Coordinates of C-alpha atoms and ligand atoms in Angstrom, one line a residue:
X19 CA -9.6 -33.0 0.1
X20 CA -6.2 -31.3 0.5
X21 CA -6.1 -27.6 -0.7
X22 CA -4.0 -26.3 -3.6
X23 CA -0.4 -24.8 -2.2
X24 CA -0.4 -21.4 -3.4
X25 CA 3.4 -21.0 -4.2
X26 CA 4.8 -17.8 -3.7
X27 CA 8.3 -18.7 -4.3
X28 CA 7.3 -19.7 -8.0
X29 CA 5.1 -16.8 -8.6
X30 CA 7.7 -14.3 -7.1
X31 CA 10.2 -15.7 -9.3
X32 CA 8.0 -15.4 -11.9
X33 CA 7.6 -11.6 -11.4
X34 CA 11.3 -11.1 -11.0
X35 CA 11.5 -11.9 -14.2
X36 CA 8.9 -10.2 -15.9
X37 CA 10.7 -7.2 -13.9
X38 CA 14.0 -8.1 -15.8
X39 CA 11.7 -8.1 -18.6
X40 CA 10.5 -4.9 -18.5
X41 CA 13.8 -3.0 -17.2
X42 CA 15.6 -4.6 -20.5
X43 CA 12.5 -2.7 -22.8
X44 CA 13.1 0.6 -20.5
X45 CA 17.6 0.6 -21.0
X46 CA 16.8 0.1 -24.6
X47 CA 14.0 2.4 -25.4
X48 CA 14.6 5.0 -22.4
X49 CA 18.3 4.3 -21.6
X50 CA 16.5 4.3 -18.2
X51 CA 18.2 1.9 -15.7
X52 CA 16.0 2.4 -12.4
X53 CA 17.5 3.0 -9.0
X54 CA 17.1 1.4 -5.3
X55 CA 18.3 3.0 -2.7
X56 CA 18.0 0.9 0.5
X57 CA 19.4 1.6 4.0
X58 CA 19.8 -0.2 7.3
X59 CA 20.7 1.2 10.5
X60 CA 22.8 -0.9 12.8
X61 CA 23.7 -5.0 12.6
X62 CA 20.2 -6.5 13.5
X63 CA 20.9 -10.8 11.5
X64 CA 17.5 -10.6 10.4
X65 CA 17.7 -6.9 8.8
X66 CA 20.7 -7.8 7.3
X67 CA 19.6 -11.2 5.6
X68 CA 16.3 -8.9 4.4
X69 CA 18.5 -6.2 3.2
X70 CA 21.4 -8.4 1.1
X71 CA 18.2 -10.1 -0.7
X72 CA 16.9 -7.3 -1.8
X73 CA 19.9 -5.9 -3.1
X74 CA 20.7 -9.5 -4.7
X75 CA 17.4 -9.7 -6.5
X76 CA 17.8 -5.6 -7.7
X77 CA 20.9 -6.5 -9.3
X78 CA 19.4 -9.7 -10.8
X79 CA 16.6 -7.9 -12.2
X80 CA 19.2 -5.7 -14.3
X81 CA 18.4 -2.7 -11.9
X82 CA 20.8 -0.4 -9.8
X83 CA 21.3 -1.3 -6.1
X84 CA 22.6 1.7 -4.1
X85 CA 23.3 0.3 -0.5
X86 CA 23.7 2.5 2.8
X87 CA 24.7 0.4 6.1
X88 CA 24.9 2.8 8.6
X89 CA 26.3 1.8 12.6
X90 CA 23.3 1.4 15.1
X91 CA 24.7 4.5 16.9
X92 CA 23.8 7.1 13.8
X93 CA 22.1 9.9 14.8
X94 CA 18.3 11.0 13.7
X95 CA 19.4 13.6 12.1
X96 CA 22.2 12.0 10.0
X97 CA 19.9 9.5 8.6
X98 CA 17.4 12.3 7.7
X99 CA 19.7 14.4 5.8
X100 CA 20.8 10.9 4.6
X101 CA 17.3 10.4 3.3
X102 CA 17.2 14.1 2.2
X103 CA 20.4 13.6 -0.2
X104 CA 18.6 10.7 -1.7
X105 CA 15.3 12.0 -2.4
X106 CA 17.3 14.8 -4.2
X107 CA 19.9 12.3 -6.0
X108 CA 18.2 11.8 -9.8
X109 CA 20.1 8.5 -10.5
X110 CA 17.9 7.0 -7.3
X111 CA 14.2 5.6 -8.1
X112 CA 13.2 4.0 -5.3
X113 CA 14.4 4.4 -1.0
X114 CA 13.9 2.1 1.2
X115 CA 14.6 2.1 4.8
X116 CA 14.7 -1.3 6.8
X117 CA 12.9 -1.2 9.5
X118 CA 12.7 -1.6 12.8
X119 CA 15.1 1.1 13.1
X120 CA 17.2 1.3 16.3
X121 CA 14.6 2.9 19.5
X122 CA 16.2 6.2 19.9
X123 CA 15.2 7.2 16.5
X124 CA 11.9 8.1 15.0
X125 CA 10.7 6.0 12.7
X126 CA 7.6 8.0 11.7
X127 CA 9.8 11.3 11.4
X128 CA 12.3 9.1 8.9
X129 CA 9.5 8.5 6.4
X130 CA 7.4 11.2 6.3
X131 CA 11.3 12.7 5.5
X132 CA 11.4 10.2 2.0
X133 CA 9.9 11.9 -1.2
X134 CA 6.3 10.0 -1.9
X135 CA 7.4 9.7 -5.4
X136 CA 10.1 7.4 -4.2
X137 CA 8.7 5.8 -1.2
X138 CA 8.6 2.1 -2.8
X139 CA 7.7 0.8 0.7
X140 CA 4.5 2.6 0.3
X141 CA 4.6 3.9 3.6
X142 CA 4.2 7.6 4.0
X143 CA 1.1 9.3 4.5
X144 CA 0.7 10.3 1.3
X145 CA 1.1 7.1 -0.6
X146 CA -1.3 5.6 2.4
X147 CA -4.2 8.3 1.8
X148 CA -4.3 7.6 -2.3
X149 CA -4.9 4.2 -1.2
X150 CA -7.5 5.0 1.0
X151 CA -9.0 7.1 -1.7
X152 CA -8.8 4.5 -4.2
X153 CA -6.0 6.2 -6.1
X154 CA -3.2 4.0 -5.5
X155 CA -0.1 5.2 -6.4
X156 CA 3.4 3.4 -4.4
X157 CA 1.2 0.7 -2.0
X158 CA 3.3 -1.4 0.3
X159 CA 4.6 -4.5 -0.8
X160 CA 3.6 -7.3 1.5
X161 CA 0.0 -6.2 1.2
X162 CA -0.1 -6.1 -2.3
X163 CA 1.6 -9.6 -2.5
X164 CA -1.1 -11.3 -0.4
X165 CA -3.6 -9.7 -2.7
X166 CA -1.9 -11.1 -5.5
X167 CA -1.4 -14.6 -4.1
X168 CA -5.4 -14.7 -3.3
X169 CA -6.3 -13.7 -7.2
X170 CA -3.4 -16.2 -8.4
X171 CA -5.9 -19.2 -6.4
X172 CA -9.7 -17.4 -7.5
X173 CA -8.5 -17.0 -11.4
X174 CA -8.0 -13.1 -10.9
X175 CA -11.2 -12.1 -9.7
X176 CA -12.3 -11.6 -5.9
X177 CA -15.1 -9.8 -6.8
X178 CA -18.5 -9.9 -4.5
X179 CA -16.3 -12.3 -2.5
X180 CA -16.2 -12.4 1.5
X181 CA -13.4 -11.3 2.8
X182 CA -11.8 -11.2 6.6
X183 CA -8.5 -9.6 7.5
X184 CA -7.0 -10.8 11.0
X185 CA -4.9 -7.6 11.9
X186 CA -5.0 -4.1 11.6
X187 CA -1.4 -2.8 12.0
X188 CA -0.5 0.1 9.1
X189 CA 2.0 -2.3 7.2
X190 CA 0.2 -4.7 6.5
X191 CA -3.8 -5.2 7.8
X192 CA -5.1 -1.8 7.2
X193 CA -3.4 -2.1 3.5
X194 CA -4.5 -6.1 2.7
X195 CA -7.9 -4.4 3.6
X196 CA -7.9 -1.5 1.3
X197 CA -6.8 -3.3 -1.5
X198 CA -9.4 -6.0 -1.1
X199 CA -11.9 -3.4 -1.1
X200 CA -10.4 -1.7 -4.5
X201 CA -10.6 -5.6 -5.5
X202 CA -14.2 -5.4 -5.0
X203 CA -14.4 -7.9 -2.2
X204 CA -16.2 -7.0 1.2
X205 CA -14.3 -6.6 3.3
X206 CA -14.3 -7.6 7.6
X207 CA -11.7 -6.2 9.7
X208 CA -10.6 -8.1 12.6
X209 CA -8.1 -7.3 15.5
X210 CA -8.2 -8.4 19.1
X211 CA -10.7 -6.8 20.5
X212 CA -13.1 -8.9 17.8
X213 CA -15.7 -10.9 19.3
X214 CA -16.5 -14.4 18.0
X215 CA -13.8 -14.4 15.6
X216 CA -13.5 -18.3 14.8
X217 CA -17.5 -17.1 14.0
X218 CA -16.6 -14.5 11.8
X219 CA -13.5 -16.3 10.0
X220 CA -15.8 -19.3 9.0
X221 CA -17.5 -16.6 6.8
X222 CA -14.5 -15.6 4.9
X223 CA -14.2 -16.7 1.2
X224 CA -10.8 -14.9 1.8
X225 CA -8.8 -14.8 5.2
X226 CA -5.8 -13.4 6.0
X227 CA -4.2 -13.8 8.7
X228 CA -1.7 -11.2 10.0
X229 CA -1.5 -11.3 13.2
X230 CA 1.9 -12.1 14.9
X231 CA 0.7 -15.6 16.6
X232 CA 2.3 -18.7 16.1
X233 CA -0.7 -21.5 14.6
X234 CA -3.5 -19.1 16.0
X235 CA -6.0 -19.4 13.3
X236 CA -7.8 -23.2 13.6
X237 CA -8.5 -25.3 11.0
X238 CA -12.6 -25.2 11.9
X239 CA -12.1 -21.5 12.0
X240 CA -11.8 -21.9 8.1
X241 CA -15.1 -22.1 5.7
X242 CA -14.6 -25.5 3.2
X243 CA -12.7 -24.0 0.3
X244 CA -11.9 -20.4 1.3
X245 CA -8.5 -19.1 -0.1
X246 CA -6.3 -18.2 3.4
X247 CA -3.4 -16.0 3.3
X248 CA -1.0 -16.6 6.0
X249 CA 1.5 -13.5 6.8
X250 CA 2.7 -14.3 9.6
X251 CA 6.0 -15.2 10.3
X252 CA 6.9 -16.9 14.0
X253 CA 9.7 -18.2 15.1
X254 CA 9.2 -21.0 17.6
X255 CA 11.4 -24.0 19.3
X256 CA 12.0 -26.9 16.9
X257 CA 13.5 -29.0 19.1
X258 CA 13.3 -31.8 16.2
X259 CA 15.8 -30.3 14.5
X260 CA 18.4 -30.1 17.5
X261 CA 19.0 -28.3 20.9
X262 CA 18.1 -24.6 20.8
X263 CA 17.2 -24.8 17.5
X264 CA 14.1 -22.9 15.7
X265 CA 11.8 -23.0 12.6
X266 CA 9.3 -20.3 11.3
X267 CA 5.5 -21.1 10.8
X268 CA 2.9 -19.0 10.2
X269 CA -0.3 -17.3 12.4
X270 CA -2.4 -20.2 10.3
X271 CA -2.8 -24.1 12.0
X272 CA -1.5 -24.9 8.0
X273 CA -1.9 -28.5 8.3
X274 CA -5.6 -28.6 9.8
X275 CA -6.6 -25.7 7.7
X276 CA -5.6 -27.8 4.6
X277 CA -7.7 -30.4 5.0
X278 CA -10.9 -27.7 4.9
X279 CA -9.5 -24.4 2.6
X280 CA -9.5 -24.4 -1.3
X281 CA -6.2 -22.7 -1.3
X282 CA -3.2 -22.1 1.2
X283 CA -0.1 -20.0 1.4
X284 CA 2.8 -22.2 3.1
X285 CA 5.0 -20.4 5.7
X286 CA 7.8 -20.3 4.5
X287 CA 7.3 -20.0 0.5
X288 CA 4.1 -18.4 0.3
X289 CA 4.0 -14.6 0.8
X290 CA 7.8 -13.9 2.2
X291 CA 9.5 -14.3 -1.3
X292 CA 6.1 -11.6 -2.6
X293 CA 7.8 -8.8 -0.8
X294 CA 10.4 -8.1 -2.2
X295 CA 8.8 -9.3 -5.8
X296 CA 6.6 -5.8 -5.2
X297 CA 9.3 -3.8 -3.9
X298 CA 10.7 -4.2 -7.6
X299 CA 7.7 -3.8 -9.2
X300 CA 7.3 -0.4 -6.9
X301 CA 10.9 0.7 -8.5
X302 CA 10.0 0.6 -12.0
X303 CA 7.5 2.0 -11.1
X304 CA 8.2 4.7 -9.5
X305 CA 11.2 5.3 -12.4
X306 CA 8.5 5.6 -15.0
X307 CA 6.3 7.9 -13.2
X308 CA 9.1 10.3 -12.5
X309 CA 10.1 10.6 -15.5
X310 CA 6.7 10.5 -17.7
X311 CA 7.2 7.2 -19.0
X312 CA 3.7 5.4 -19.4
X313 CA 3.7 2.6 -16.7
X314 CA 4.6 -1.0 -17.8
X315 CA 2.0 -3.7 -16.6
X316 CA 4.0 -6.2 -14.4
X317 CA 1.9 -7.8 -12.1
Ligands
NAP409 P1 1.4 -6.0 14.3 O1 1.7 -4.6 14.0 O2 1.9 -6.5 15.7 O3 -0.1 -6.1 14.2 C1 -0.8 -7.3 14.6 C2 -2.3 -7.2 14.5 O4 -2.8 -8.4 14.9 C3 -2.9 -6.1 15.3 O5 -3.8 -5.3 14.6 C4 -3.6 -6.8 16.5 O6 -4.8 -6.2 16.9 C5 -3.9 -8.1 15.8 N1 -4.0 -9.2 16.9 C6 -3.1 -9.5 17.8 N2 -3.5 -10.5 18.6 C7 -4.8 -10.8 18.1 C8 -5.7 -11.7 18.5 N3 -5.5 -12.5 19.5 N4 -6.9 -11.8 17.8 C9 -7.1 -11.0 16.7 N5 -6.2 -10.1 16.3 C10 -5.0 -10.0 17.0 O7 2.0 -7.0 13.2 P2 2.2 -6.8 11.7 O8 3.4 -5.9 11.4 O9 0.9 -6.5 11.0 O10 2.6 -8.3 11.3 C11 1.7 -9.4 11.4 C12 2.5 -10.6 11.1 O11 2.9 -10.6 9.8 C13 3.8 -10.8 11.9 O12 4.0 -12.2 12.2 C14 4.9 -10.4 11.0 O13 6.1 -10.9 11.2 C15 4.3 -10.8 9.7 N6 4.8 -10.0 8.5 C16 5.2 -10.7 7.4 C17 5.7 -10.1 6.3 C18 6.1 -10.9 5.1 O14 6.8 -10.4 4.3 N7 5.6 -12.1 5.0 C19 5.8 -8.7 6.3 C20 5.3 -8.0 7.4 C21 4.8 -8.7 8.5 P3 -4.8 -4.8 17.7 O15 -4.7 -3.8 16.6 O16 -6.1 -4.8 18.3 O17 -3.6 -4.8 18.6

């Protein structure tokens, strides 16, 4: 038996447009049009290629893209008073900052700066304690796309399901983890320092993997029919394809773990396209909320 693809380029699509759905109702009954701010510091290819989606898909969603590309030799304290102007500028919903940002400036220090109310990358403090409470308010994207791929493949309900998270890193382990738990799942946390961990993987109704290894997770790591959620994204040499040239695959052995799971996330196409699907659903969000508008239902 081969397991079901979970397609995340269909079901991302299929959120951007319920967004466009949604941000029509809002101009007509609101005259509300929300706002995304996003910013990138210096000319990192991959940043850039992140940061024109986004804006692409804002604008196709019938929202406001408000872009900020700043050189790689901007100081700390321009990009904070940066952030600053935005967090007081009413016409802007949603800031996001791309990160990594460039080593001589404080990444930490640059987001605790960004309002919570419009921190759509659900990445300060205060955004990460409500989640930890079991308040969620702004929760980061990626996370809550893999959660929403693994209830897309178990009909919406992960309930009293096992569940094993590979990686415990603040943008997306500690999250996936957390909203598993609000999911009702229970939840195992893994990392390296975990012992027997093919062991403990072959448990998991659910696993994701987010880890940062290239093909890491084994196909008897997986238990027959378990949904797995691959987040990784590696880049290794596909010589295949021509000299010096690469492809990206996952932290999942996809093609032996088929052949065992119920349901897979391909890398590409599975939960890359779901960022940026949340990071819209954040914005009208966060528009609503600021405002005292009663929160649309999107995903
Ligand atoms: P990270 O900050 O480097 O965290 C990696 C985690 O994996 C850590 O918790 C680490 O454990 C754990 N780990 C490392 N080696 C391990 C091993 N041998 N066995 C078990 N656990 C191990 O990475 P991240 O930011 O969470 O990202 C993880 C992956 O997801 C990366 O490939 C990244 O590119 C990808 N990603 C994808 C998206 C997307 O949109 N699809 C978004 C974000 C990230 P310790 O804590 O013990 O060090």
């Amino acid at each position: 038996m081969s397991a079901m693809i979970i397609d995340g380029k269909s079901r991302a699509a299929a959120l951007d447009a319920k967004v466009a759905e949604v941000v029509a109702g809002l101009k007509s009954a609101h005259g509300l049009t929300p706002g995304l701010a996003v910013v990138l510091v210096g000319d990192d290819p991959a940043s850039d290629i992140y940061v024109t989606n986004k804006v692409k898909r804002t604008e196709a969603a019938g929202m406001r893209s408000i872009e900020h590309r700043l050189p790689a030799e901007t100081g700390e304290a321009d990009l904070i008073a940066l952030v600053e102007s935005l967090n007081a500028d009413p016409e802007v919903d949603g800031i996001l900052v791309q990160m990594p940002l460039p080593k001589h400036i404080d990444s930490d220090r640059v987001v605790m700066t960004i309002d919570p109310a419009k921190d759509v990358d659900g990445l300060h403090p205060m955004n990460a304690g409500l989640l930890v409470l079991g308040q969620p308010a702004l929760v980061a994207c990626t996370p809550q796309g893999c959660v929403d791929l693994a209830k897309q493949a178990r009909d919406g309900d992960l309930s009293g399901l096992d569940a094993v998270v590979i990686g415990r890193s603040i943008l997306v382990g500690k999250p996936v983890s957390l909203l598993l738990q609000n999911a009702n799942a229970t939840v195992t946390m893994a990392h390296s320092r975990t012992r027997n961990l093919p062991e403990i993987c072959r448990r998991a109704d659910i696993l994701v993997a987010a880890i940062g290894r290239p093909h890491y997770v084994k196909g008897d790591w997986v238990k027959p029919g378990a949904t797995v959620i691959d987040v990784g994204i590696n880049r290794i040499p596909a010589p295949e394809r021509g000299e010096g040239k690469t492809r990206i695959v996952g932290d999942v052995d996809t093609e032996a773990a088929k052949a065992v799971a119920g349901a897979i996330t391909p890398v590409p196409g599975g939960v890359g396209p779901m960022t940026i699907g949340f990071l819209l659903v954040n914005t009208v969000v966060a528009a609503c909320r600021r405002r005292g508008i009663p929160e649309p239902k999107i995903a």
